[in-house]
Tab-separated table of C-alpha atoms and ligand atoms in Angstrom:
chain	number	residue	atom	x	y	z
A	1	MET	CA	29.152	12.051	-1.036
A	2	LYS	CA	29.643	8.713	0.898
A	3	THR	CA	26.725	7.418	3.594
A	4	GLN	CA	26.351	3.948	5.369
A	5	VAL	CA	22.356	3.291	3.416
A	6	ALA	CA	21.656	5.045	0.074
A	7	ILE	CA	17.638	5.261	-0.042
A	8	ILE	CA	15.135	5.332	-3.338
A	9	GLY	CA	12.478	6.833	-3.257
A	10	ALA	CA	10.678	9.232	-0.846
A	11	GLY	CA	7.109	7.413	-0.408
A	12	PRO	CA	6.725	5.958	2.639
A	13	ALA	CA	8.646	3.170	2.386
A	14	GLY	CA	11.446	5.089	1.740
A	15	LEU	CA	10.646	7.786	4.095
A	16	LEU	CA	9.586	5.347	7.353
A	17	LEU	CA	13.092	3.729	6.461
A	18	GLY	CA	15.265	6.596	6.350
A	19	HIS	CA	13.950	7.556	10.379
A	20	LEU	CA	14.058	4.243	11.615
A	21	LEU	CA	17.993	3.922	10.328
A	22	LYS	CA	18.619	7.583	11.513
A	23	ALA	CA	16.756	6.403	15.272
A	24	GLU	CA	19.151	3.360	15.174
A	25	GLY	CA	22.434	5.836	14.392
A	26	ILE	CA	22.768	4.202	10.907
A	27	GLU	CA	23.745	7.428	8.020
A	28	CYS	CA	21.558	7.628	5.015
A	29	VAL	CA	20.267	9.736	2.393
A	30	VAL	CA	17.032	9.484	0.429
A	31	LEU	CA	16.474	10.483	-3.113
A	32	GLU	CA	13.323	11.216	-4.819
A	33	ARG	CA	13.065	11.992	-8.512
A	34	GLN	CA	9.729	14.622	-7.661
A	35	MET	CA	8.944	17.007	-5.499
A	36	GLY	CA	7.860	17.112	-2.111
A	37	ASP	CA	4.370	18.482	-3.441
A	38	TYR	CA	3.894	16.294	-6.159
A	39	VAL	CA	4.799	13.372	-3.894
A	40	LEU	CA	1.766	14.330	-1.237
A	41	GLY	CA	-0.472	15.212	-3.885
A	42	ARG	CA	-0.838	10.996	-4.815
A	43	ILE	CA	-4.235	10.140	-2.462
A	44	ARG	CA	-3.705	6.249	-2.348
A	45	ALA	CA	-4.167	4.075	1.225
A	46	GLY	CA	-6.227	5.122	3.734
A	47	VAL	CA	-6.459	2.052	6.072
A	48	LEU	CA	-3.136	1.246	8.783
A	49	GLU	CA	-2.453	-1.987	10.265
A	50	GLN	CA	-1.002	-2.476	13.483
A	51	ILE	CA	2.344	-2.747	11.643
A	52	THR	CA	2.639	0.753	10.264
A	53	VAL	CA	0.605	2.624	13.704
A	54	SER	CA	3.397	0.727	15.639
A	55	LEU	CA	6.549	2.392	13.757
A	56	MET	CA	4.953	5.831	13.765
A	57	GLU	CA	4.696	5.328	17.911
A	58	ARG	CA	8.422	4.129	17.818
A	59	LEU	CA	9.277	7.267	15.793
A	60	GLY	CA	7.641	9.449	17.962
A	61	LEU	CA	5.658	10.424	14.990
A	62	ASP	CA	2.367	9.450	16.043
A	63	ALA	CA	0.559	12.423	18.073
A	64	ARG	CA	-1.144	13.564	14.586
A	65	MET	CA	-2.291	10.191	13.624
A	66	LYS	CA	-3.891	9.576	17.271
A	67	ALA	CA	-5.074	12.914	17.244
A	68	GLU	CA	-6.772	12.453	13.830
A	69	GLY	CA	-6.862	9.229	12.931
A	70	LEU	CA	-10.081	7.264	13.296
A	71	PRO	CA	-9.743	3.409	15.221
A	72	HIS	CA	-12.044	1.378	13.906
A	73	GLY	CA	-13.029	-1.899	14.890
A	74	GLY	CA	-14.737	-3.243	12.579
A	75	PHE	CA	-15.859	-3.652	8.801
A	76	ASN	CA	-18.284	-4.820	6.121
A	77	LEU	CA	-18.974	-7.034	3.555
A	78	ALA	CA	-22.399	-6.033	1.465
A	79	ASP	CA	-23.842	-8.673	-1.259
A	80	GLY	CA	-26.899	-6.775	-2.312
A	81	GLU	CA	-28.901	-6.360	0.671
A	82	ARG	CA	-26.981	-8.137	2.795
A	83	LEU	CA	-24.091	-6.740	4.973
A	84	ILE	CA	-22.140	-8.911	6.587
A	85	ARG	CA	-20.072	-7.377	9.544
A	86	ILE	CA	-16.345	-8.862	10.649
A	87	ASP	CA	-16.040	-7.678	13.934
A	88	ILE	CA	-12.478	-7.331	13.873
A	89	GLU	CA	-11.881	-5.866	17.418
A	90	GLY	CA	-14.396	-8.258	18.420
A	91	LEU	CA	-12.805	-11.040	16.953
A	92	THR	CA	-8.823	-10.078	17.104
A	93	GLY	CA	-8.273	-7.776	19.631
A	94	LYS	CA	-6.991	-5.119	17.683
A	95	GLN	CA	-8.302	-2.073	15.306
A	96	VAL	CA	-7.378	-0.796	12.018
A	97	MET	CA	-6.131	2.935	12.037
A	98	VAL	CA	-8.468	4.577	9.427
A	99	TYR	CA	-5.407	7.734	8.179
A	100	GLY	CA	-4.470	8.894	4.781
A	101	GLN	CA	-1.230	7.482	3.138
A	102	THR	CA	-0.921	11.545	2.467
A	103	GLU	CA	-0.853	12.533	5.892
A	104	ILE	CA	1.644	9.772	7.017
A	105	THR	CA	3.645	10.832	3.999
A	106	ARG	CA	3.153	14.792	5.512
A	107	ASP	CA	4.202	13.388	9.099
A	108	LEU	CA	7.316	11.832	8.016
A	109	MET	CA	8.252	14.641	5.287
A	110	GLU	CA	8.355	17.298	8.288
A	111	ALA	CA	9.817	14.882	10.457
A	112	ALA	CA	12.463	14.850	8.099
A	113	ALA	CA	14.605	17.780	8.505
A	114	PRO	CA	14.733	18.509	12.555
A	115	ARG	CA	15.827	15.542	13.030
A	116	GLY	CA	18.427	15.457	10.155
A	117	LEU	CA	17.467	13.115	8.054
A	118	GLU	CA	19.014	14.241	4.373
A	119	VAL	CA	16.254	13.723	1.425
A	120	ILE	CA	17.142	15.312	-1.950
A	121	TYR	CA	13.843	15.586	-3.909
A	122	GLY	CA	14.072	16.718	-8.267
A	123	ALA	CA	16.988	14.089	-7.897
A	124	GLU	CA	17.343	12.927	-12.039
A	125	ASP	CA	18.508	9.896	-13.376
A	126	VAL	CA	18.922	8.166	-10.402
A	127	ALA	CA	20.764	4.835	-11.194
A	128	LEU	CA	22.438	2.352	-9.249
A	129	HIS	CA	25.965	0.991	-9.885
A	130	ASP	CA	28.057	-1.838	-8.807
A	131	ILE	CA	25.015	-3.573	-6.183
A	132	GLU	CA	27.013	-6.710	-6.564
A	133	SER	CA	29.908	-5.581	-4.676
A	134	ASP	CA	30.098	-4.064	-1.039
A	135	LEU	CA	30.583	-0.601	-1.901
A	136	PRO	CA	27.472	-0.103	-4.467
A	137	SER	CA	27.162	3.694	-5.676
A	138	VAL	CA	23.936	5.209	-6.935
A	139	THR	CA	24.223	8.532	-8.909
A	140	TYR	CA	21.820	11.321	-10.146
A	141	ARG	CA	21.464	15.292	-11.472
A	142	LYS	CA	20.077	17.851	-10.098
A	143	ASP	CA	20.221	21.029	-11.175
A	144	GLY	CA	22.023	20.055	-13.844
A	145	ALA	CA	24.842	19.149	-12.104
A	146	GLU	CA	25.850	15.008	-11.528
A	147	HIS	CA	26.384	13.970	-8.021
A	148	ARG	CA	27.639	10.309	-6.280
A	149	VAL	CA	26.456	8.658	-3.124
A	150	GLU	CA	28.276	5.734	-1.401
A	151	ALA	CA	27.528	3.408	0.544
A	152	ARG	CA	27.363	0.128	1.974
A	153	PHE	CA	23.665	-0.492	1.194
A	154	ILE	CA	21.464	0.702	-1.071
A	155	ALA	CA	17.907	0.322	0.097
A	156	GLY	CA	15.341	0.234	-3.423
A	157	CYS	CA	12.039	2.523	-1.869
A	158	ASP	CA	11.139	3.408	-5.301
A	159	GLY	CA	7.655	2.086	-6.163
A	160	PHE	CA	6.832	-0.190	-8.964
A	161	HIS	CA	8.031	2.113	-11.860
A	162	GLY	CA	11.409	2.725	-9.858
A	163	PRO	CA	14.944	2.081	-11.240
A	164	SER	CA	16.189	-0.424	-8.190
A	165	ARG	CA	14.108	-3.907	-8.928
A	166	LYS	CA	15.261	-3.248	-13.252
A	167	ALA	CA	18.662	-3.155	-11.037
A	168	ILE	CA	18.859	-6.971	-10.921
A	169	PRO	CA	19.748	-9.087	-13.562
A	170	SER	CA	16.446	-11.414	-15.069
A	171	SER	CA	19.430	-14.204	-14.851
A	172	ALA	CA	18.702	-13.965	-10.635
A	173	ALA	CA	15.170	-13.244	-10.197
A	174	ARG	CA	11.273	-14.817	-10.857
A	175	GLU	CA	8.457	-12.761	-11.083
A	176	PHE	CA	4.557	-13.686	-10.172
A	177	GLU	CA	1.800	-11.588	-11.993
A	178	ARG	CA	-1.229	-11.481	-12.723
A	179	VAL	CA	-3.092	-8.385	-13.881
A	180	TYR	CA	-7.025	-7.651	-13.663
A	181	PRO	CA	-9.841	-6.930	-15.652
A	182	PHE	CA	-10.760	-4.003	-14.464
A	183	GLY	CA	-9.567	-1.005	-12.371
A	184	TRP	CA	-10.815	1.390	-9.316
A	185	LEU	CA	-11.949	4.752	-9.890
A	186	GLY	CA	-11.666	6.675	-6.650
A	187	ILE	CA	-13.631	10.179	-5.626
A	188	LEU	CA	-12.488	11.982	-2.805
A	189	ALA	CA	-14.572	14.653	-1.619
A	190	ASP	CA	-15.360	17.154	1.318
A	191	VAL	CA	-18.651	15.014	2.370
A	192	PRO	CA	-19.630	12.966	5.821
A	193	PRO	CA	-18.802	9.166	4.997
A	194	CYS	CA	-22.256	7.276	4.406
A	195	ASN	CA	-20.935	4.640	7.367
A	196	ASN	CA	-19.457	4.784	9.944
A	197	GLU	CA	-17.397	1.915	9.301
A	198	LEU	CA	-16.208	0.640	5.370
A	199	ILE	CA	-18.162	-1.376	3.634
A	200	TYR	CA	-16.218	-3.692	0.479
A	201	ALA	CA	-19.552	-4.466	-1.879
A	202	ASN	CA	-20.521	-6.813	-4.333
A	203	HIS	CA	-23.127	-5.685	-6.739
A	204	GLU	CA	-24.570	-7.091	-9.890
A	205	ARG	CA	-22.969	-3.592	-11.798
A	206	GLY	CA	-19.315	-4.528	-9.710
A	207	PHE	CA	-17.905	-3.651	-6.538
A	208	ALA	CA	-17.692	-0.719	-4.624
A	209	LEU	CA	-16.194	0.488	-1.498
A	210	ALA	CA	-17.293	3.856	1.422
A	211	SER	CA	-14.000	4.577	3.229
A	212	MET	CA	-13.288	7.952	4.132
A	213	ARG	CA	-10.064	9.927	5.437
A	214	SER	CA	-11.693	12.073	8.061
A	215	GLU	CA	-15.299	12.676	9.797
A	216	THR	CA	-15.982	15.130	7.206
A	217	ARG	CA	-13.738	13.851	4.078
A	218	SER	CA	-14.948	10.371	1.990
A	219	ARG	CA	-12.807	8.390	-0.197
A	220	TYR	CA	-15.147	6.143	-2.564
A	221	TYR	CA	-14.384	3.529	-5.219
A	222	VAL	CA	-16.075	1.800	-7.835
A	223	ASP	CA	-14.370	-0.859	-10.171
A	224	VAL	CA	-14.678	0.049	-13.735
A	225	PRO	CA	-13.253	-1.509	-17.071
A	226	LEU	CA	-10.065	-0.927	-17.568
A	227	THR	CA	-10.919	0.610	-21.131
A	228	GLU	CA	-12.939	3.006	-19.479
A	229	LYS	CA	-11.742	6.929	-19.645
A	230	ILE	CA	-12.133	9.119	-16.276
A	231	GLU	CA	-13.299	12.066	-18.431
A	232	ASP	CA	-16.422	9.967	-19.419
A	233	TRP	CA	-17.310	9.864	-15.225
A	234	SER	CA	-18.690	12.997	-14.231
A	235	ASP	CA	-18.998	13.113	-11.015
A	236	ALA	CA	-22.950	12.717	-10.915
A	237	ARG	CA	-22.374	9.717	-12.796
A	238	VAL	CA	-20.218	8.197	-9.931
A	239	TRP	CA	-22.457	9.042	-6.711
A	240	ASP	CA	-25.015	7.632	-8.709
A	241	GLU	CA	-23.254	4.338	-9.496
A	242	LEU	CA	-22.301	4.267	-6.190
A	243	ALA	CA	-25.468	4.924	-4.746
A	244	VAL	CA	-26.783	1.170	-6.887
A	245	ARG	CA	-24.129	-0.805	-6.041
A	246	LEU	CA	-23.593	0.108	-2.241
A	247	GLY	CA	-27.271	-1.041	-1.231
A	248	PRO	CA	-30.182	1.050	-0.718
A	249	GLU	CA	-29.446	1.331	2.917
A	250	ALA	CA	-26.172	3.460	2.430
A	251	ALA	CA	-27.691	5.233	-0.481
A	252	ALA	CA	-29.776	6.591	1.184
A	253	SER	CA	-26.898	8.242	4.013
A	254	ILE	CA	-24.379	9.207	0.677
A	255	THR	CA	-24.177	12.924	0.668
A	256	ARG	CA	-22.874	14.175	-2.242
A	257	GLY	CA	-20.391	17.032	-3.332
A	258	PRO	CA	-17.377	17.746	-6.089
A	259	ALA	CA	-14.656	15.344	-6.625
A	260	LEU	CA	-11.518	16.870	-5.080
A	261	GLU	CA	-9.374	14.272	-6.643
A	262	LYS	CA	-10.857	11.315	-9.362
A	263	SER	CA	-8.759	8.941	-11.621
A	264	ILE	CA	-8.853	5.969	-12.198
A	265	ALA	CA	-6.032	2.949	-10.830
A	266	PRO	CA	-5.481	-0.843	-12.535
A	267	LEU	CA	-5.322	-3.734	-10.138
A	268	ARG	CA	-2.528	-5.912	-10.198
A	269	SER	CA	-0.975	-8.406	-8.212
A	270	TYR	CA	3.130	-8.999	-8.360
A	271	VAL	CA	6.055	-10.687	-6.409
A	272	PHE	CA	9.539	-10.089	-7.569
A	273	GLU	CA	11.980	-12.567	-5.888
A	274	PRO	CA	14.384	-12.562	-4.418
A	275	MET	CA	14.218	-9.361	-2.603
A	276	ARG	CA	17.787	-8.304	-1.906
A	277	HIS	CA	20.237	-9.043	-4.283
A	278	GLY	CA	24.328	-8.260	-3.312
A	279	SER	CA	23.967	-4.810	-1.737
A	280	LEU	CA	20.592	-4.020	-2.903
A	281	LEU	CA	17.542	-4.627	-0.731
A	282	LEU	CA	13.644	-3.607	-2.467
A	283	CYS	CA	11.034	-2.552	0.020
A	284	GLY	CA	7.239	-1.598	-0.885
A	285	ASP	CA	5.989	-1.321	-4.392
A	286	SER	CA	8.780	-1.830	-5.873
A	287	ALA	CA	9.089	-5.474	-5.204
A	288	HIS	CA	5.249	-6.363	-4.528
A	289	ILE	CA	1.884	-4.948	-6.011
A	290	VAL	CA	-1.442	-5.824	-4.465
A	291	PRO	CA	-4.890	-5.138	-5.313
A	292	PRO	CA	-6.217	-2.669	-3.217
A	293	THR	CA	-9.217	-4.588	-1.712
A	294	GLY	CA	-7.296	-5.687	1.439
A	295	ALA	CA	-5.658	-2.488	1.977
A	296	LYS	CA	-2.151	-4.178	2.230
A	297	GLY	CA	0.209	-2.100	-0.082
A	298	LEU	CA	1.473	0.606	2.217
A	299	ASN	CA	1.135	-1.857	5.210
A	300	LEU	CA	3.535	-4.259	3.459
A	301	ALA	CA	5.537	-1.851	2.407
A	302	ALA	CA	5.862	-0.972	6.449
A	303	SER	CA	7.010	-4.634	7.283
A	304	ASP	CA	9.209	-4.507	4.724
A	305	VAL	CA	10.911	-1.458	6.251
A	306	PHE	CA	10.809	-3.093	9.824
A	307	TYR	CA	12.714	-6.191	8.785
A	308	ALA	CA	15.002	-3.887	6.650
A	309	CYS	CA	15.878	-2.116	9.052
A	310	GLU	CA	16.191	-4.925	12.224
A	311	ALA	CA	18.602	-6.940	9.015
A	312	LEU	CA	20.628	-3.648	8.685
A	313	THR	CA	20.894	-2.272	11.992
A	314	ALA	CA	22.588	-6.026	12.830
A	315	TYR	CA	24.688	-5.393	10.367
A	316	PHE	CA	25.861	-2.134	11.404
A	317	ARG	CA	26.419	-3.028	15.195
A	318	ARG	CA	27.629	-6.700	15.449
A	319	ALA	CA	28.978	-7.299	11.343
A	320	ASP	CA	25.945	-9.602	11.284
A	321	ASN	CA	25.605	-10.182	7.496
A	322	ASP	CA	22.929	-13.586	8.195
A	323	SER	CA	20.503	-11.269	8.866
A	324	VAL	CA	21.064	-9.502	5.422
A	325	ILE	CA	21.213	-12.498	3.671
A	326	GLY	CA	17.745	-14.085	5.201
A	327	TYR	CA	16.160	-10.505	4.441
A	328	SER	CA	14.600	-11.469	1.623
A	329	ALA	CA	12.883	-14.973	2.962
A	330	LYS	CA	11.548	-12.759	5.992
A	331	ALA	CA	9.943	-10.471	3.606
A	332	LEU	CA	8.673	-12.798	1.185
A	333	ALA	CA	6.728	-14.767	4.180
A	334	ARG	CA	4.421	-12.058	5.027
A	335	VAL	CA	4.403	-10.563	1.713
A	336	TRP	CA	2.920	-13.685	-0.133
A	337	LYS	CA	0.178	-13.991	2.674
A	338	SER	CA	-0.917	-10.351	2.110
A	339	GLU	CA	-1.002	-11.261	-1.899
A	340	ARG	CA	-2.978	-14.564	-0.961
A	341	PHE	CA	-5.547	-12.377	1.370
A	342	SER	CA	-6.043	-9.626	-1.618
A	343	TRP	CA	-6.475	-11.670	-4.357
A	344	THR	CA	-8.838	-13.766	-1.989
A	345	LEU	CA	-10.710	-10.803	-1.298
A	346	THR	CA	-10.524	-9.294	-4.788
A	347	LYS	CA	-12.657	-12.734	-6.029
A	348	LEU	CA	-14.766	-12.853	-3.829
A	349	MET	CA	-16.005	-9.184	-4.344
A	350	HIS	CA	-15.429	-8.771	-8.041
A	351	ARG	CA	-17.288	-9.559	-11.221
A	352	PHE	CA	-15.079	-10.450	-13.426
A	353	PRO	CA	-16.102	-10.750	-16.898
A	354	ASP	CA	-15.297	-13.923	-18.059
A	355	ASP	CA	-17.158	-15.273	-14.956
A	356	GLY	CA	-20.274	-17.238	-15.579
A	357	PRO	CA	-23.201	-18.616	-13.179
A	358	PHE	CA	-20.827	-21.201	-11.379
A	359	GLU	CA	-18.049	-18.530	-10.231
A	360	ARG	CA	-21.403	-16.356	-9.090
A	361	ALA	CA	-22.777	-19.399	-6.607
A	362	MET	CA	-19.373	-19.586	-5.294
A	363	GLN	CA	-19.681	-16.240	-4.447
A	364	VAL	CA	-22.975	-16.478	-2.776
A	365	ALA	CA	-21.992	-19.704	-0.944
A	366	GLU	CA	-18.376	-18.258	-0.071
A	367	LEU	CA	-20.408	-14.949	1.763
A	368	ASP	CA	-22.785	-17.933	3.093
A	369	TYR	CA	-19.919	-19.311	4.909
A	370	ILE	CA	-18.492	-16.528	6.293
A	371	ALA	CA	-22.062	-14.882	6.955
A	372	SER	CA	-22.607	-18.001	9.542
A	373	SER	CA	-18.886	-18.904	10.388
A	374	VAL	CA	-16.962	-17.177	13.266
A	375	ALA	CA	-13.869	-19.251	11.860
A	376	ALA	CA	-14.380	-17.749	8.809
A	377	GLN	CA	-15.123	-14.113	10.248
A	378	THR	CA	-11.978	-14.783	12.387
A	379	SER	CA	-10.020	-15.806	9.583
A	380	ILE	CA	-10.552	-12.520	7.492
A	381	ALA	CA	-10.437	-10.248	10.938
A	382	GLU	CA	-6.687	-11.429	11.613
A	383	ASN	CA	-6.003	-10.742	8.439
A	384	TYR	CA	-7.608	-7.555	7.515
A	385	VAL	CA	-5.747	-6.326	10.569
A	386	GLY	CA	-2.482	-7.893	9.589
A	387	LEU	CA	-0.499	-11.049	10.542
A	388	PRO	CA	2.456	-10.809	13.024
A	389	VAL	CA	5.355	-10.035	11.872
B	401	RFL	P1	5.354	4.903	-3.652
B	401	RFL	O1	4.235	5.355	-2.884
B	401	RFL	O2	5.129	4.688	-5.105
B	401	RFL	O3	6.713	5.270	-3.504
B	401	RFL	C1	8.043	5.650	-4.162
B	401	RFL	C2	8.617	6.631	-4.420
B	401	RFL	O4	9.697	6.246	-5.214
B	401	RFL	C3	9.493	7.365	-5.920
B	401	RFL	N1	10.593	7.464	-7.399
B	401	RFL	C4	11.892	7.668	-7.518
B	401	RFL	N2	12.897	8.277	-6.531
B	401	RFL	C5	13.826	7.989	-7.662
B	401	RFL	N3	13.944	8.387	-8.712
B	401	RFL	C6	13.411	7.209	-9.435
B	401	RFL	N4	14.007	7.361	-10.772
B	401	RFL	C7	12.313	7.252	-8.957
B	401	RFL	N5	11.116	6.648	-9.460
B	401	RFL	C8	10.428	6.198	-8.460
B	401	RFL	C9	8.551	7.899	-6.101
B	401	RFL	O5	8.363	9.486	-7.089
B	401	RFL	C10	7.803	7.796	-5.294
B	401	RFL	O6	8.184	8.853	-4.114
B	401	RFL	O7	6.080	3.234	-2.934
B	401	RFL	P2	6.271	2.670	-1.433
B	401	RFL	O8	6.937	3.890	-0.308
B	401	RFL	O9	6.829	1.347	-1.614
B	401	RFL	O10	4.908	2.895	-0.904
B	401	RFL	C11	3.510	1.846	-1.262
B	401	RFL	C12	2.486	2.428	-1.361
B	401	RFL	O11	2.604	4.185	-2.057
B	401	RFL	C13	1.507	1.491	-1.778
B	401	RFL	O12	2.027	0.058	-1.596
B	401	RFL	C14	-0.355	1.596	-1.618
B	401	RFL	O13	-0.561	2.995	-1.451
B	401	RFL	C15	-1.445	1.059	-1.908
B	401	RFL	N6	-2.579	1.210	-1.450
B	401	RFL	C16	-2.903	0.821	0.010
B	401	RFL	N7	-2.058	0.317	0.148
B	401	RFL	C17	-2.602	0.048	2.281
B	401	RFL	O14	-1.851	-0.592	2.982
B	401	RFL	N8	-4.236	0.637	2.254
B	401	RFL	C18	-4.418	1.333	1.521
B	401	RFL	O15	-6.591	1.440	1.836
B	401	RFL	C19	-4.220	1.214	-0.143
B	401	RFL	N9	-5.497	1.841	-1.067
B	401	RFL	C20	-3.446	1.553	-2.856
B	401	RFL	C21	-4.886	1.777	-2.114
B	401	RFL	C22	-2.823	2.402	-3.767
B	401	RFL	C23	-3.799	2.597	-4.670
B	401	RFL	N10	-3.384	3.211	-5.751
B	401	RFL	C24	-3.183	4.133	-6.522
B	401	RFL	C25	-1.960	2.342	-6.581
B	401	RFL	C26	-5.594	2.992	-3.177
B	401	RFL	C27	-5.119	3.624	-4.086
B	401	RFL	C28	-6.242	3.613	-5.129
B	402	PHB	C1	-8.921	3.957	1.007
B	402	PHB	O1	-9.991	4.100	1.928
B	402	PHB	O2	-8.220	4.779	0.336
B	402	PHB	C2	-8.824	2.775	0.776
B	402	PHB	C3	-9.601	1.764	1.834
B	402	PHB	C4	-9.566	0.599	2.079
B	402	PHB	C5	-8.966	0.057	1.271
B	402	PHB	C6	-8.546	0.395	-0.062
B	402	PHB	C7	-8.476	1.125	0.150
B	402	PHB	O3	-9.150	-1.598	0.745
C-alpha cells in the first residue's frame, strides 16, 4: 500500500492527526496494535485545554463534547483544611472542558469510517524502515499475512512503549527523565462528584484528587508508594483514604459506590529530543510524558498534532520542507513549558518520601503565597487552561 503519511497508533494523537490530515486532503492510514474496544477501555485524561477543544471544533466533531462535557471556570488546591480556588475564567477569560479521553477517542473512532479515514486495528509487529530516507515504510502483520505501507512520512503516535521513538538512533537523540517515588491509584464510579470543581489536595497522608466525568460519574485519585498492589486496595479502603485526604468539607459530600475501574499508574516526567528524525515525526506520549498533576498529557498530544499537521500541510501544498524541519523545535517549546508546570504542581501537592520539614515549609510558603497573590494565581490559571500554540 502507498500513502502520504503512515500513522502508528490510534490513541488520541494518531486519530486526531489522521482526521486533520484527511480534512486537508492528505492521504494517510492509521495502524493500531490493539482492537478498538481495548483502546476505549483505557481510562485516562479528563480535562481538556482550549487547543484540544478547538481541534475537535475544527473537525466538526464537537457536538457530543459540547452537549455532555462540563466547562469548568476554576479548580481548587487544598492543604489540610484550607481551600484555595483558582478562578481560571476570571483570571484568563477562558475555561477548561471536563470530557473524558475515552469519549474523545470514541468520537474520533466513530467518525473515521464515514470520513474515509482508514484505521487498521490488530496490526501486529509494526516496524519502521528507512526513516532517514524520503521513502520510509512500515511493515506489520495482520491475520497471519505480512503487509507494507510506503509513505513520504511516518507519524509516531504510538505512546510511551511503541516502536517509533526506538527507531531513532540514540546517537541522534537526547533523553530527559524523572521518575517519581509514587503512583496514582485511580477509581472511577457512578456516583455524583463531591464538588462541582476539581480539588487537588496535599494532605499529610498524601495527595488526593477529586475529579469527574459527568454529573453522575466521579473519578478520584490518591497517591501510593510504587510498592503498593491494587489487590490490597478494596473500594472501601480507597473511599476512606479519599475522605481523610480531601479534607472535612469535601469528605462530607463524598458519595461512595462500587469501582467501575481501579488501577495504579506510575508518575514520570520524560522528554525525548528531537521530535523529528528524517521522515519520522513523533507526537504525544511517544515523545514525552508528564505526571498527570497538571492534566497536560492529552493536551500536549493535541498541540503536537496541531504543529505536525501544519508542517505536513505546508510540505504537501507548497513543497515547504522548512516547516517539517522546524516541527521539533516548535513542539518542544510548548512541551517543556507543560513539563515545568506539571513538575511544579507535582512537587507542590505531593509529600515525597525523602522530604523533611524544610521541603514541607517550602510547600506551605508557596501555598500561602498563591493564596494571597493574584499574580501567582494568574500564572497557575494560564498554565492550567493551556499556553498558546
Ligand atoms: P496513547 O493514548 O498511549 O496511544 C498510543 C496508541 O499507540 C498504540 N500502540 C501501537 N500501535 C501499533 N503498534 C505498536 N507497536 C504500538 N504500540 C502502541 C497503543 O495501543 C495506543 O492506542 O498515546 P497518545 O495518543 O500520545 O495520547 C496521550 C494520552 O493518552 C496521555 O498523554 C494522557 O492520557 C495523559 N493523562 C492526562 N492527560 C491530560 O491531558 N489530562 C488529564 O487529565 C490526564 N489524566 C493521564 C491522566 C494519563 C493517566 N495515565 C493512566 C497514564 C490520568 C492518568 C491516570
Ligand atoms: C481525571 O479526571 O482523570 C484527571 C483530572 C485532572 C488531572 C488528572 C486526571 O490533573
